[in-house]
Every structure is written in C-alpha cells, then in structure tokens.
C-alpha cells in the first residue's frame, strides 16, 4: 500500500514588528505526517507520537484529520485515508505546532493523490486547521511552513501571500520556556485601540524590516526589529523576557522577540557561534530561575514542507 | 561674485498607506534657489518669484532664510548671504512646496561653501524648515527632495532614512485642485486612536508596497496602495476624490491617492500614455464641476536636488 511521508517545519510568526503579517520557517523542529489509503470510506488517525497523549485521535478534533477531510471534500473524493502524526515539537509553544501538523498532512495527502492542488489551494485548507486549533484562521504560521522562507501575509481578504527574498545563512535561536501561554489568552490581553503615533512607528519598522530583507541589509533588519505595540504587553506573560532580550542583543543577535504568541522567544543571528552562545546563555538564565526550557539553534528554512 | 543655483524637486509624501514614513520625488515641478555671498554679515532674501507675493522676505519667517541661517550656524560662519527664491509650484499644494525650497536653499549654500556638510547633515536642517512652515519637523518631503527616489523614514528618534531601490520609468500624474487644505487642519481631523485591526491591515499594505518596490513587482505595489486609516478621513476634504480614484484605477493606474496632506492627488502609472489619459480625465472631471485645477504628468525622480 502506497504511503507518503511529509515533513513540515516549525515557524516563527509575527517576527517582532510584523504582528499578524510576517512569519518565517526554521529548519528544526518540524512535524511529520504519514498518509496512506485504507479500504474504508473514512479518515482515521491511526497513530500519534510525541504529543504526550494530549492530542485527540478524533479526526474532527485533530487538525490533521480536519484538514485531510477538507482536502477530500475539495477534490470530491470518498477515499478512506489513514494518518500517522509524529509531533516533534511542544504543543502551544509559539512555534506553529498546529500549523506544521496541518501543512504536513496536506502536503502528504496532496502527494498521495498525485498533487491535484497547488500550494496556493492548500493554504486556505491549512488555515482552517488553524481555525480549529486556535479559533482564528491565521496564515502567518501555515504560509511559511508550506512555502519556506520569510512570508508576508499582505491581506486576508482577498488572501495575498508573498514569499520575500531569502537571506542565506541566517541562524535562529529558539527558546521554549516550559510555561503555558495559550494563544487565545495572548490575544485577549492586547488593546483593541492603539495610538496612531505608535502605529506609525510600527509601520516604519515593518517597512524597514521588509526592505532590509529584500536588499540583504541585515543592519537595517536589526534596527527595524522593534515592536512598540504587541511586545510591551505580551512580554509580561514571559518570565525574564527583558533579561533574555538584553543578553541576545549584547551578544550581537540581529534581533530578538516573541515567537508567535509565545511563550517561545527567538533570536535571529548572523552566524552559528553567536547563536550557540546566546542559546546557551538563555538556557542558563532560565535554569538559574528554576524555569525548565528547551533552547536550540537552527537555520532559517527556505524550502518549507517536503515529501521525505 | 560666485553664485550657485540649485533645483529641488516636488515630492509626494505618505504614498497612500505609508503615512509619515514614505515619500518620493517627481521630476517636475521643483523650486530653484540662487545663493551668493554679500559684503554684510547678514542673510538677505533679495528676490522671490512665483509666490504671488505670499511669502515673506523676512529671513526668520521664510524657510529659505531660516535654513540658510541654520547652515551658517552649523558651519560657524558669519558670512553674509543673499538668497533668490524661484517658486515653481503652488503653496500649500501637498506637493512639498516648502520642502523643495528648504532643500534647494541648503544644497545651494552647501555648494557655495564647497560642501562642508553631507546630505545626512543637511537633512535635519531641512526638517527645521518644515517645522517653521507647518509646526512639524517631518522628513517625508525633504528627504526625497534631497535624495530623490522613494525614501523610507523608518524612525525619527534616531533619524533613520533609507532610499529604496528605484524603479525606472514610472510616471506620475499630479493634480492640484485650486482649493485650500492647510496641513495643520488635515492633521487635526485625524483620529489619535485607531483600531488595532486597521493598523494591521495598514502595515500589511506598507510591507507589500515596500517589497513590491524592492523586487520590482508593480502589481504587488498596486495591490498594496490601500490606506484604511488616513485616506478615508482626509479624502473628505478633497472634492470628487472617489470619482478621481475610480477614473485613475479604471484607466490602469498602479495606484492613486492623496499627495501629502492634499489637496493634490496623484496617480502612479506604468507608462506615459496611461498617465496622459488620466491627467486629462481628472482635469476635465474637476472642470465640469467648476473646480480649477492644474494637472500634469511627470516621471518619478531619482536624483533629488541638483546644482544647475
């Protein structure tokens, strides 16, 4: 029986000033999904590993089952499908865990069906996975997980997704403190009205970040990685955020910020030595304060989801 | 006696979604300033043409006198200077009239002194001209008038100005309806608190506009030329704004918007024929409604202020 296995990478959404519009993929971690036909007319999740028993096997409640069913609806198939999900990253980490699962499942099932849908057609289905996971069909994790690189979600209606020029050899430190910050909560604490003046500062920085990436000016990217709207509020949910940021910037990170809605944080670095140093220091800082964490160094990923 | 003559171009600030952070220079119109040494220890404005008698000859009240004095202070000179100002564009038009005068005066006086200051050092002095003219030391007209091209003001404190990659052969229609919209008034009517959701839409569009310019993707620039915050309010001060926008977009303009704080509007076009057609139609629309206007077609300018 034909089986298809897909790897989809973790992602860092928001990217400091780019709240809700930017996200990038990283090489590691990433989820794996294996799909195969079965002889029933139903979609089944036959195996989940790496979730500490937290994810449901019910296909309607698990993003991989949900998006596979949406795919089958879209291609008008009543074929039965078995899904195995191998989680390689913590849930609710802020590294786009649900997005990686949805994207891996969709790219795998599309390959199993010999690619009837384009990536552009898979994307809205993956966003429906996000709606199931968090109540919000956001694209800033699924789009970079699918496409790789740094991705701009210019608009949702209509959906307009642009992969920005890729800068090679950027290293990313991601630190996941073992505390719980549910995405919904992290959204609720934001103010729904903001001062125009702050918004102008923010879009100046967004413009700087994007033009820095487009022209390869990493100093400009660094100067632009400032968030005057979201980070001052959300960082309160992350213990020792300011200390971690100070350490990262003192050790020459291009920039530092919250990954997605947290609690993971990330530092963008020009080389592996700096990234290793920062990773080490952040881990030890949290450790000294009795906060368990996973800290790792990886590269920015340009390929997105891949059949393996 | 040595005389130096400088031309500084008109500019379109804001550029739809880029309120307070973007501006570009156009080939025409532009102001001219001639400076020469005199045998006194004072700065004098000896001639102003093209202002219909509206601008003061008092050096402290006229931007050209003010910025020349700031220049002399900066270079610690007590040399007397005579200034002639040739205005080539309407005052309070939204085309950066005061900015062009300030920049022309500064580039001229700098040349007269054999260029002791860099453009980066002239810029803050030109911004002081804007403070005198409008009460606000904004840079989104003076920076593109000085540098040419499309310029990003990423931040004011510290001042961080980036000239974006230039797209050749873009045509600009500028239409100046003969009505009065003072910059101060146009600022006052803006709401000082805005919905976060609108701000996100805006910075998505800012990111799209900037990446479109950086990568030469004019379709993306066009899709991104949307302003959900400033234009809905300020356009109310400009008669037939919506009709003009409709005409411009129907006739294949890349985008259309308010120039600066108005009342001038502009359309960005891929070729001269489209621009001529739009210019003509907008002029006639206003004319049918008994509004006098000046409508013209020019190219985007990449050189900024020039000694001539």
PDB file of N, CA and C in Angstrom, chain A residues 17-22 152-155 158 160-162 164-165 187 190-211 214-215 217 220 223-226 229-230, chain B residues 17-22 152-155 158 160-162 164-165 187 190-211 214-215 217 220 223-226 229-230:
ATOM      1  N   UNK A  17       7.985  43.282  14.805  1.00  0.00           N
ATOM      2  CA  UNK A  17       7.026  44.332  14.433  1.00  0.00           C
ATOM      3  C   UNK A  17       5.941  43.843  13.478  1.00  0.00           C
ATOM      4  N   UNK A  18       6.118  42.659  12.885  1.00  0.00           N
ATOM      5  CA  UNK A  18       5.190  42.231  11.827  1.00  0.00           C
ATOM      6  C   UNK A  18       4.006  41.429  12.327  1.00  0.00           C
ATOM      7  N   UNK A  19       3.395  41.905  13.401  1.00  0.00           N
ATOM      8  CA  UNK A  19       2.274  41.193  14.025  1.00  0.00           C
ATOM      9  C   UNK A  19       1.189  40.844  13.001  1.00  0.00           C
ATOM     10  N   UNK A  20       0.893  39.568  12.899  1.00  0.00           N
ATOM     11  CA  UNK A  20      -0.171  39.032  12.043  1.00  0.00           C
ATOM     12  C   UNK A  20       0.149  39.063  10.546  1.00  0.00           C
ATOM     13  N   UNK A  21       1.303  39.597  10.155  1.00  0.00           N
ATOM     14  CA  UNK A  21       1.565  39.672   8.710  1.00  0.00           C
ATOM     15  C   UNK A  21       2.862  38.974   8.286  1.00  0.00           C
ATOM     16  N   UNK A  22       3.756  38.680   9.228  1.00  0.00           N
ATOM     17  CA  UNK A  22       5.023  38.054   8.850  1.00  0.00           C
ATOM     18  C   UNK A  22       5.239  36.746   9.593  1.00  0.00           C
ATOM     19  N   UNK A 152       5.198  37.157   3.763  1.00  0.00           N
ATOM     20  CA  UNK A 152       4.323  38.275   4.104  1.00  0.00           C
ATOM     21  C   UNK A 152       2.880  37.908   3.773  1.00  0.00           C
ATOM     22  N   UNK A 153       2.006  38.061   4.771  1.00  0.00           N
ATOM     23  CA  UNK A 153       0.566  37.949   4.503  1.00  0.00           C
ATOM     24  C   UNK A 153       0.085  39.391   4.343  1.00  0.00           C
ATOM     25  N   UNK A 154       0.054  39.880   3.111  1.00  0.00           N
ATOM     26  CA  UNK A 154      -0.298  41.289   2.923  1.00  0.00           C
ATOM     27  C   UNK A 154      -1.749  41.540   3.291  1.00  0.00           C
ATOM     28  N   UNK A 155      -2.596  40.591   2.945  1.00  0.00           N
ATOM     29  CA  UNK A 155      -4.026  40.793   3.163  1.00  0.00           C
ATOM     30  C   UNK A 155      -4.718  39.447   3.303  1.00  0.00           C
ATOM     31  N   UNK A 158      -8.816  39.995  -0.165  1.00  0.00           N
ATOM     32  CA  UNK A 158      -8.501  38.607  -0.540  1.00  0.00           C
ATOM     33  C   UNK A 158      -7.172  38.175   0.045  1.00  0.00           C
ATOM     34  N   UNK A 160      -3.546  37.309   0.215  1.00  0.00           N
ATOM     35  CA  UNK A 160      -2.432  37.720  -0.644  1.00  0.00           C
ATOM     36  C   UNK A 160      -1.138  37.427   0.109  1.00  0.00           C
ATOM     37  N   UNK A 161      -0.461  36.391  -0.311  1.00  0.00           N
ATOM     38  CA  UNK A 161       0.700  35.869   0.409  1.00  0.00           C
ATOM     39  C   UNK A 161       1.936  35.994  -0.479  1.00  0.00           C
ATOM     40  N   UNK A 162       2.973  36.634   0.037  1.00  0.00           N
ATOM     41  CA  UNK A 162       4.176  36.893  -0.761  1.00  0.00           C
ATOM     42  C   UNK A 162       5.394  36.319  -0.048  1.00  0.00           C
ATOM     43  N   UNK A 164       9.088  36.527   0.546  1.00  0.00           N
ATOM     44  CA  UNK A 164      10.095  37.581   0.373  1.00  0.00           C
ATOM     45  C   UNK A 164      11.442  36.972  -0.015  1.00  0.00           C
ATOM     46  N   UNK A 165      12.339  37.773  -0.589  1.00  0.00           N
ATOM     47  CA  UNK A 165      13.662  37.246  -0.935  1.00  0.00           C
ATOM     48  C   UNK A 165      14.316  36.592   0.289  1.00  0.00           C
ATOM     49  N   UNK A 187      -3.984  36.733  22.864  1.00  0.00           N
ATOM     50  CA  UNK A 187      -4.718  37.673  22.009  1.00  0.00           C
ATOM     51  C   UNK A 187      -5.603  38.608  22.832  1.00  0.00           C
ATOM     52  N   UNK A 190      -4.388  41.993  24.391  1.00  0.00           N
ATOM     53  CA  UNK A 190      -3.986  43.123  23.549  1.00  0.00           C
ATOM     54  C   UNK A 190      -5.065  44.197  23.550  1.00  0.00           C
ATOM     55  N   UNK A 191      -4.621  45.438  23.432  1.00  0.00           N
ATOM     56  CA  UNK A 191      -5.588  46.538  23.356  1.00  0.00           C
ATOM     57  C   UNK A 191      -6.151  46.615  21.937  1.00  0.00           C
ATOM     58  N   UNK A 192      -7.435  46.810  21.831  1.00  0.00           N
ATOM     59  CA  UNK A 192      -8.056  46.831  20.508  1.00  0.00           C
ATOM     60  C   UNK A 192      -7.994  48.214  19.854  1.00  0.00           C
ATOM     61  N   UNK A 193      -7.652  49.229  20.649  1.00  0.00           N
ATOM     62  CA  UNK A 193      -7.425  50.568  20.095  1.00  0.00           C
ATOM     63  C   UNK A 193      -5.987  50.947  20.428  1.00  0.00           C
ATOM     64  N   UNK A 194      -5.295  51.485  19.452  1.00  0.00           N
ATOM     65  CA  UNK A 194      -3.896  51.858  19.702  1.00  0.00           C
ATOM     66  C   UNK A 194      -3.660  53.287  19.239  1.00  0.00           C
ATOM     67  N   UNK A 195      -2.662  53.965  19.820  1.00  0.00           N
ATOM     68  CA  UNK A 195      -2.387  55.340  19.381  1.00  0.00           C
ATOM     69  C   UNK A 195      -1.852  55.361  17.944  1.00  0.00           C
ATOM     70  N   UNK A 196      -2.370  56.295  17.142  1.00  0.00           N
ATOM     71  CA  UNK A 196      -1.904  56.446  15.756  1.00  0.00           C
ATOM     72  C   UNK A 196      -0.386  56.578  15.717  1.00  0.00           C
ATOM     73  N   UNK A 197       0.173  57.336  16.668  1.00  0.00           N
ATOM     74  CA  UNK A 197       1.609  57.587  16.653  1.00  0.00           C
ATOM     75  C   UNK A 197       2.415  56.296  16.781  1.00  0.00           C
ATOM     76  N   UNK A 198       1.931  55.393  17.639  1.00  0.00           N
ATOM     77  CA  UNK A 198       2.602  54.089  17.803  1.00  0.00           C
ATOM     78  C   UNK A 198       2.454  53.253  16.529  1.00  0.00           C
ATOM     79  N   UNK A 199       1.289  53.334  15.922  1.00  0.00           N
ATOM     80  CA  UNK A 199       1.055  52.572  14.688  1.00  0.00           C
ATOM     81  C   UNK A 199       2.025  53.035  13.603  1.00  0.00           C
ATOM     82  N   UNK A 200       2.254  54.346  13.530  1.00  0.00           N
ATOM     83  CA  UNK A 200       3.194  54.883  12.534  1.00  0.00           C
ATOM     84  C   UNK A 200       4.602  54.362  12.801  1.00  0.00           C
ATOM     85  N   UNK A 201       5.009  54.370  14.071  1.00  0.00           N
ATOM     86  CA  UNK A 201       6.327  53.812  14.422  1.00  0.00           C
ATOM     87  C   UNK A 201       6.424  52.359  13.961  1.00  0.00           C
ATOM     88  N   UNK A 202       5.325  51.633  14.202  1.00  0.00           N
ATOM     89  CA  UNK A 202       5.338  50.210  13.863  1.00  0.00           C
ATOM     90  C   UNK A 202       5.454  50.004  12.359  1.00  0.00           C
ATOM     91  N   UNK A 203       4.671  50.770  11.574  1.00  0.00           N
ATOM     92  CA  UNK A 203       4.761  50.504  10.139  1.00  0.00           C
ATOM     93  C   UNK A 203       6.059  51.040   9.539  1.00  0.00           C
ATOM     94  N   UNK A 204       6.682  51.994  10.193  1.00  0.00           N
ATOM     95  CA  UNK A 204       8.034  52.385   9.791  1.00  0.00           C
ATOM     96  C   UNK A 204       8.995  51.215   9.983  1.00  0.00           C
ATOM     97  N   UNK A 205       8.866  50.537  11.109  1.00  0.00           N
ATOM     98  CA  UNK A 205       9.738  49.389  11.368  1.00  0.00           C
ATOM     99  C   UNK A 205       9.423  48.207  10.454  1.00  0.00           C
ATOM    100  N   UNK A 206       8.138  47.978  10.197  1.00  0.00           N
ATOM    101  CA  UNK A 206       7.757  46.915   9.261  1.00  0.00           C
ATOM    102  C   UNK A 206       8.387  47.191   7.893  1.00  0.00           C
ATOM    103  N   UNK A 207       8.296  48.440   7.453  1.00  0.00           N
ATOM    104  CA  UNK A 207       8.865  48.818   6.152  1.00  0.00           C
ATOM    105  C   UNK A 207      10.380  48.605   6.159  1.00  0.00           C
ATOM    106  N   UNK A 208      11.028  48.941   7.268  1.00  0.00           N
ATOM    107  CA  UNK A 208      12.467  48.751   7.373  1.00  0.00           C
ATOM    108  C   UNK A 208      12.843  47.276   7.348  1.00  0.00           C
ATOM    109  N   UNK A 209      12.096  46.477   8.087  1.00  0.00           N
ATOM    110  CA  UNK A 209      12.372  45.034   8.143  1.00  0.00           C
ATOM    111  C   UNK A 209      12.244  44.409   6.759  1.00  0.00           C
ATOM    112  N   UNK A 210      11.159  44.735   6.076  1.00  0.00           N
ATOM    113  CA  UNK A 210      10.918  44.149   4.754  1.00  0.00           C
ATOM    114  C   UNK A 210      11.966  44.643   3.756  1.00  0.00           C
ATOM    115  N   UNK A 211      12.281  45.942   3.781  1.00  0.00           N
ATOM    116  CA  UNK A 211      13.255  46.408   2.792  1.00  0.00           C
ATOM    117  C   UNK A 211      14.636  45.872   3.134  1.00  0.00           C
ATOM    118  N   UNK A 214      14.679  42.447   1.710  1.00  0.00           N
ATOM    119  CA  UNK A 214      14.685  42.465   0.242  1.00  0.00           C
ATOM    120  C   UNK A 214      16.044  42.876  -0.312  1.00  0.00           C
ATOM    121  N   UNK A 215      16.777  43.719   0.419  1.00  0.00           N
ATOM    122  CA  UNK A 215      18.037  44.229  -0.107  1.00  0.00           C
ATOM    123  C   UNK A 215      19.249  43.597   0.602  1.00  0.00           C
ATOM    124  N   UNK A 217      20.119  43.904   3.705  1.00  0.00           N
ATOM    125  CA  UNK A 217      20.735  44.832   4.674  1.00  0.00           C
ATOM    126  C   UNK A 217      20.340  44.397   6.090  1.00  0.00           C
ATOM    127  N   UNK A 220      19.882  47.055   8.816  1.00  0.00           N
ATOM    128  CA  UNK A 220      18.550  47.678   8.760  1.00  0.00           C
ATOM    129  C   UNK A 220      17.501  46.750   9.371  1.00  0.00           C
ATOM    130  N   UNK A 223      17.856  47.131  13.090  1.00  0.00           N
ATOM    131  CA  UNK A 223      17.305  48.399  13.602  1.00  0.00           C
ATOM    132  C   UNK A 223      15.774  48.390  13.581  1.00  0.00           C
ATOM    133  N   UNK A 224      15.232  47.599  12.649  1.00  0.00           N
ATOM    134  CA  UNK A 224      13.775  47.586  12.469  1.00  0.00           C
ATOM    135  C   UNK A 224      13.064  46.577  13.358  1.00  0.00           C
ATOM    136  N   UNK A 225      13.811  45.673  13.975  1.00  0.00           N
ATOM    137  CA  UNK A 225      13.148  44.650  14.792  1.00  0.00           C
ATOM    138  C   UNK A 225      12.758  45.238  16.144  1.00  0.00           C
ATOM    139  N   UNK A 226      11.782  46.148  16.086  1.00  0.00           N
ATOM    140  CA  UNK A 226      11.247  46.803  17.279  1.00  0.00           C
ATOM    141  C   UNK A 226       9.736  46.743  17.202  1.00  0.00           C
ATOM    142  N   UNK A 229       4.015  47.895  20.017  1.00  0.00           N
ATOM    143  CA  UNK A 229       2.579  47.688  20.277  1.00  0.00           C
ATOM    144  C   UNK A 229       2.277  46.371  20.977  1.00  0.00           C
ATOM    145  N   UNK A 230       2.772  45.276  20.419  1.00  0.00           N
ATOM    146  CA  UNK A 230       2.393  43.954  20.945  1.00  0.00           C
ATOM    147  C   UNK A 230       3.365  43.513  22.050  1.00  0.00           C
TER     148      UNK A 230
ATOM    149  N   UNK B  17      -0.573  54.180   1.796  1.00  0.00           N
ATOM    150  CA  UNK B  17      -0.528  53.535   3.113  1.00  0.00           C
ATOM    151  C   UNK B  17       0.649  53.984   3.973  1.00  0.00           C
ATOM    152  N   UNK B  18       1.629  54.668   3.373  1.00  0.00           N
ATOM    153  CA  UNK B  18       2.865  54.961   4.107  1.00  0.00           C
ATOM    154  C   UNK B  18       2.847  56.290   4.841  1.00  0.00           C
ATOM    155  N   UNK B  19       1.748  56.558   5.516  1.00  0.00           N
ATOM    156  CA  UNK B  19       1.588  57.833   6.227  1.00  0.00           C
ATOM    157  C   UNK B  19       2.771  58.135   7.147  1.00  0.00           C
ATOM    158  N   UNK B  20       3.392  59.282   6.893  1.00  0.00           N
ATOM    159  CA  UNK B  20       4.500  59.796   7.712  1.00  0.00           C
ATOM    160  C   UNK B  20       5.820  59.052   7.537  1.00  0.00           C
ATOM    161  N   UNK B  21       5.849  58.002   6.714  1.00  0.00           N
ATOM    162  CA  UNK B  21       7.111  57.251   6.595  1.00  0.00           C
ATOM    163  C   UNK B  21       7.637  57.150   5.166  1.00  0.00           C
ATOM    164  N   UNK B  22       6.794  57.416   4.165  1.00  0.00           N
ATOM    165  CA  UNK B  22       7.246  57.287   2.782  1.00  0.00           C
ATOM    166  C   UNK B  22       7.049  58.583   2.011  1.00  0.00           C
ATOM    167  N   UNK B 152      12.217  55.931   2.582  1.00  0.00           N
ATOM    168  CA  UNK B 152      11.563  55.481   3.814  1.00  0.00           C
ATOM    169  C   UNK B 152      12.153  56.224   5.006  1.00  0.00           C
ATOM    170  N   UNK B 153      11.288  56.835   5.808  1.00  0.00           N
ATOM    171  CA  UNK B 153      11.726  57.380   7.090  1.00  0.00           C
ATOM    172  C   UNK B 153      11.352  56.317   8.120  1.00  0.00           C
ATOM    173  N   UNK B 154      12.293  55.425   8.407  1.00  0.00           N
ATOM    174  CA  UNK B 154      11.950  54.318   9.316  1.00  0.00           C
ATOM    175  C   UNK B 154      11.681  54.820  10.716  1.00  0.00           C
ATOM    176  N   UNK B 155      12.462  55.823  11.127  1.00  0.00           N
ATOM    177  CA  UNK B 155      12.343  56.286  12.507  1.00  0.00           C
ATOM    178  C   UNK B 155      12.817  57.738  12.584  1.00  0.00           C
ATOM    179  N   UNK B 158      16.252  57.512  16.768  1.00  0.00           N
ATOM    180  CA  UNK B 158      17.109  58.371  15.941  1.00  0.00           C
ATOM    181  C   UNK B 158      16.579  58.454  14.510  1.00  0.00           C
ATOM    182  N   UNK B 160      16.346  57.807  10.862  1.00  0.00           N
ATOM    183  CA  UNK B 160      16.846  56.684  10.058  1.00  0.00           C
ATOM    184  C   UNK B 160      16.128  56.717   8.712  1.00  0.00           C
ATOM    185  N   UNK B 161      16.847  57.156   7.704  1.00  0.00           N
ATOM    186  CA  UNK B 161      16.272  57.412   6.389  1.00  0.00           C
ATOM    187  C   UNK B 161      16.898  56.466   5.374  1.00  0.00           C
ATOM    188  N   UNK B 162      16.072  55.736   4.643  1.00  0.00           N
ATOM    189  CA  UNK B 162      16.573  54.735   3.705  1.00  0.00           C
ATOM    190  C   UNK B 162      16.009  55.010   2.310  1.00  0.00           C
ATOM    191  N   UNK B 164      14.982  53.635  -1.019  1.00  0.00           N
ATOM    192  CA  UNK B 164      14.621  52.302  -1.511  1.00  0.00           C
ATOM    193  C   UNK B 164      15.071  52.131  -2.964  1.00  0.00           C
ATOM    194  N   UNK B 165      15.179  50.879  -3.415  1.00  0.00           N
ATOM    195  CA  UNK B 165      15.572  50.651  -4.817  1.00  0.00           C
ATOM    196  C   UNK B 165      14.633  51.421  -5.756  1.00  0.00           C
ATOM    197  N   UNK B 187      -4.075  67.531   9.596  1.00  0.00           N
ATOM    198  CA  UNK B 187      -3.577  66.686  10.697  1.00  0.00           C
ATOM    199  C   UNK B 187      -4.608  66.596  11.817  1.00  0.00           C
ATOM    200  N   UNK B 190      -7.492  63.940  11.972  1.00  0.00           N
ATOM    201  CA  UNK B 190      -7.209  62.509  12.112  1.00  0.00           C
ATOM    202  C   UNK B 190      -7.517  62.048  13.532  1.00  0.00           C
ATOM    203  N   UNK B 191      -7.952  60.778  13.631  1.00  0.00           N
ATOM    204  CA  UNK B 191      -8.212  60.220  14.953  1.00  0.00           C
ATOM    205  C   UNK B 191      -6.882  59.809  15.585  1.00  0.00           C
ATOM    206  N   UNK B 192      -6.712  60.107  16.846  1.00  0.00           N
ATOM    207  CA  UNK B 192      -5.452  59.809  17.513  1.00  0.00           C
ATOM    208  C   UNK B 192      -5.386  58.380  18.054  1.00  0.00           C
ATOM    209  N   UNK B 193      -6.547  57.715  18.097  1.00  0.00           N
ATOM    210  CA  UNK B 193      -6.592  56.293  18.462  1.00  0.00           C
ATOM    211  C   UNK B 193      -7.195  55.551  17.277  1.00  0.00           C
ATOM    212  N   UNK B 194      -6.600  54.450  16.919  1.00  0.00           N
ATOM    213  CA  UNK B 194      -7.123  53.693  15.781  1.00  0.00           C
ATOM    214  C   UNK B 194      -7.272  52.223  16.164  1.00  0.00           C
ATOM    215  N   UNK B 195      -8.177  51.511  15.490  1.00  0.00           N
ATOM    216  CA  UNK B 195      -8.340  50.086  15.814  1.00  0.00           C
ATOM    217  C   UNK B 195      -7.093  49.289  15.421  1.00  0.00           C
ATOM    218  N   UNK B 196      -6.668  48.388  16.311  1.00  0.00           N
ATOM    219  CA  UNK B 196      -5.514  47.528  16.032  1.00  0.00           C
ATOM    220  C   UNK B 196      -5.695  46.806  14.700  1.00  0.00           C
ATOM    221  N   UNK B 197      -6.920  46.338  14.448  1.00  0.00           N
ATOM    222  CA  UNK B 197      -7.162  45.562  13.230  1.00  0.00           C
ATOM    223  C   UNK B 197      -6.866  46.377  11.971  1.00  0.00           C
ATOM    224  N   UNK B 198      -7.232  47.654  11.995  1.00  0.00           N
ATOM    225  CA  UNK B 198      -6.945  48.538  10.848  1.00  0.00           C
ATOM    226  C   UNK B 198      -5.434  48.778  10.725  1.00  0.00           C
ATOM    227  N   UNK B 199      -4.792  48.934  11.866  1.00  0.00           N
ATOM    228  CA  UNK B 199      -3.340  49.152  11.848  1.00  0.00           C
ATOM    229  C   UNK B 199      -2.630  47.959  11.217  1.00  0.00           C
ATOM    230  N   UNK B 200      -3.105  46.750  11.535  1.00  0.00           N
ATOM    231  CA  UNK B 200      -2.508  45.535  10.960  1.00  0.00           C
ATOM    232  C   UNK B 200      -2.701  45.518   9.442  1.00  0.00           C
ATOM    233  N   UNK B 201      -3.909  45.853   9.005  1.00  0.00           N
ATOM    234  CA  UNK B 201      -4.153  45.946   7.547  1.00  0.00           C
ATOM    235  C   UNK B 201      -3.177  46.921   6.915  1.00  0.00           C
ATOM    236  N   UNK B 202      -2.999  48.067   7.600  1.00  0.00           N
ATOM    237  CA  UNK B 202      -2.138  49.105   7.046  1.00  0.00           C
ATOM    238  C   UNK B 202      -0.692  48.622   6.964  1.00  0.00           C
ATOM    239  N   UNK B 203      -0.182  47.990   8.034  1.00  0.00           N
ATOM    240  CA  UNK B 203       1.232  47.597   7.946  1.00  0.00           C
ATOM    241  C   UNK B 203       1.425  46.408   7.008  1.00  0.00           C
ATOM    242  N   UNK B 204       0.379  45.619   6.766  1.00  0.00           N
ATOM    243  CA  UNK B 204       0.446  44.610   5.702  1.00  0.00           C
ATOM    244  C   UNK B 204       0.638  45.280   4.349  1.00  0.00           C
ATOM    245  N   UNK B 205      -0.116  46.350   4.124  1.00  0.00           N
ATOM    246  CA  UNK B 205      -0.001  47.065   2.856  1.00  0.00           C
ATOM    247  C   UNK B 205       1.328  47.804   2.734  1.00  0.00           C
ATOM    248  N   UNK B 206       1.793  48.384   3.835  1.00  0.00           N
ATOM    249  CA  UNK B 206       3.108  49.046   3.821  1.00  0.00           C
ATOM    250  C   UNK B 206       4.186  48.024   3.438  1.00  0.00           C
ATOM    251  N   UNK B 207       4.108  46.841   4.048  1.00  0.00           N
ATOM    252  CA  UNK B 207       5.088  45.786   3.752  1.00  0.00           C
ATOM    253  C   UNK B 207       5.000  45.375   2.285  1.00  0.00           C
ATOM    254  N   UNK B 208       3.783  45.279   1.765  1.00  0.00           N
ATOM    255  CA  UNK B 208       3.597  44.910   0.362  1.00  0.00           C
ATOM    256  C   UNK B 208       4.153  45.981  -0.572  1.00  0.00           C
ATOM    257  N   UNK B 209       3.869  47.238  -0.250  1.00  0.00           N
ATOM    258  CA  UNK B 209       4.353  48.347  -1.086  1.00  0.00           C
ATOM    259  C   UNK B 209       5.885  48.356  -1.138  1.00  0.00           C
ATOM    260  N   UNK B 210       6.489  48.236   0.033  1.00  0.00           N
ATOM    261  CA  UNK B 210       7.951  48.286   0.106  1.00  0.00           C
ATOM    262  C   UNK B 210       8.563  47.072  -0.591  1.00  0.00           C
ATOM    263  N   UNK B 211       8.020  45.874  -0.367  1.00  0.00           N
ATOM    264  CA  UNK B 211       8.626  44.708  -1.013  1.00  0.00           C
ATOM    265  C   UNK B 211       8.374  44.754  -2.513  1.00  0.00           C
ATOM    266  N   UNK B 214      11.004  47.013  -3.821  1.00  0.00           N
ATOM    267  CA  UNK B 214      12.333  46.402  -3.730  1.00  0.00           C
ATOM    268  C   UNK B 214      12.534  45.306  -4.774  1.00  0.00           C
ATOM    269  N   UNK B 215      11.459  44.619  -5.135  1.00  0.00           N
ATOM    270  CA  UNK B 215      11.612  43.489  -6.062  1.00  0.00           C
ATOM    271  C   UNK B 215      11.095  43.830  -7.456  1.00  0.00           C
ATOM    272  N   UNK B 217       8.031  44.455  -8.337  1.00  0.00           N
ATOM    273  CA  UNK B 217       6.726  43.847  -8.593  1.00  0.00           C
ATOM    274  C   UNK B 217       5.639  44.928  -8.501  1.00  0.00           C
ATOM    275  N   UNK B 220       2.149  44.009  -7.184  1.00  0.00           N
ATOM    276  CA  UNK B 220       2.103  43.991  -5.715  1.00  0.00           C
ATOM    277  C   UNK B 220       2.021  45.419  -5.167  1.00  0.00           C
ATOM    278  N   UNK B 223      -1.578  46.447  -5.570  1.00  0.00           N
ATOM    279  CA  UNK B 223      -2.488  45.825  -4.602  1.00  0.00           C
ATOM    280  C   UNK B 223      -2.293  46.415  -3.202  1.00  0.00           C
ATOM    281  N   UNK B 224      -1.063  46.904  -2.957  1.00  0.00           N
ATOM    282  CA  UNK B 224      -0.736  47.406  -1.613  1.00  0.00           C
ATOM    283  C   UNK B 224      -1.081  48.886  -1.424  1.00  0.00           C
ATOM    284  N   UNK B 225      -1.374  49.583  -2.508  1.00  0.00           N
ATOM    285  CA  UNK B 225      -1.649  51.021  -2.369  1.00  0.00           C
ATOM    286  C   UNK B 225      -3.071  51.228  -1.868  1.00  0.00           C
ATOM    287  N   UNK B 226      -3.264  50.838  -0.615  1.00  0.00           N
ATOM    288  CA  UNK B 226      -4.556  50.982   0.060  1.00  0.00           C
ATOM    289  C   UNK B 226      -4.303  51.594   1.418  1.00  0.00           C
ATOM    290  N   UNK B 229      -6.706  54.006   6.943  1.00  0.00           N
ATOM    291  CA  UNK B 229      -6.701  54.842   8.148  1.00  0.00           C
ATOM    292  C   UNK B 229      -6.789  56.337   7.848  1.00  0.00           C
ATOM    293  N   UNK B 230      -5.909  56.832   7.000  1.00  0.00           N
ATOM    294  CA  UNK B 230      -5.836  58.274   6.779  1.00  0.00           C
ATOM    295  C   UNK B 230      -6.774  58.710   5.641  1.00  0.00           C
TER     296      UNK B 230
END
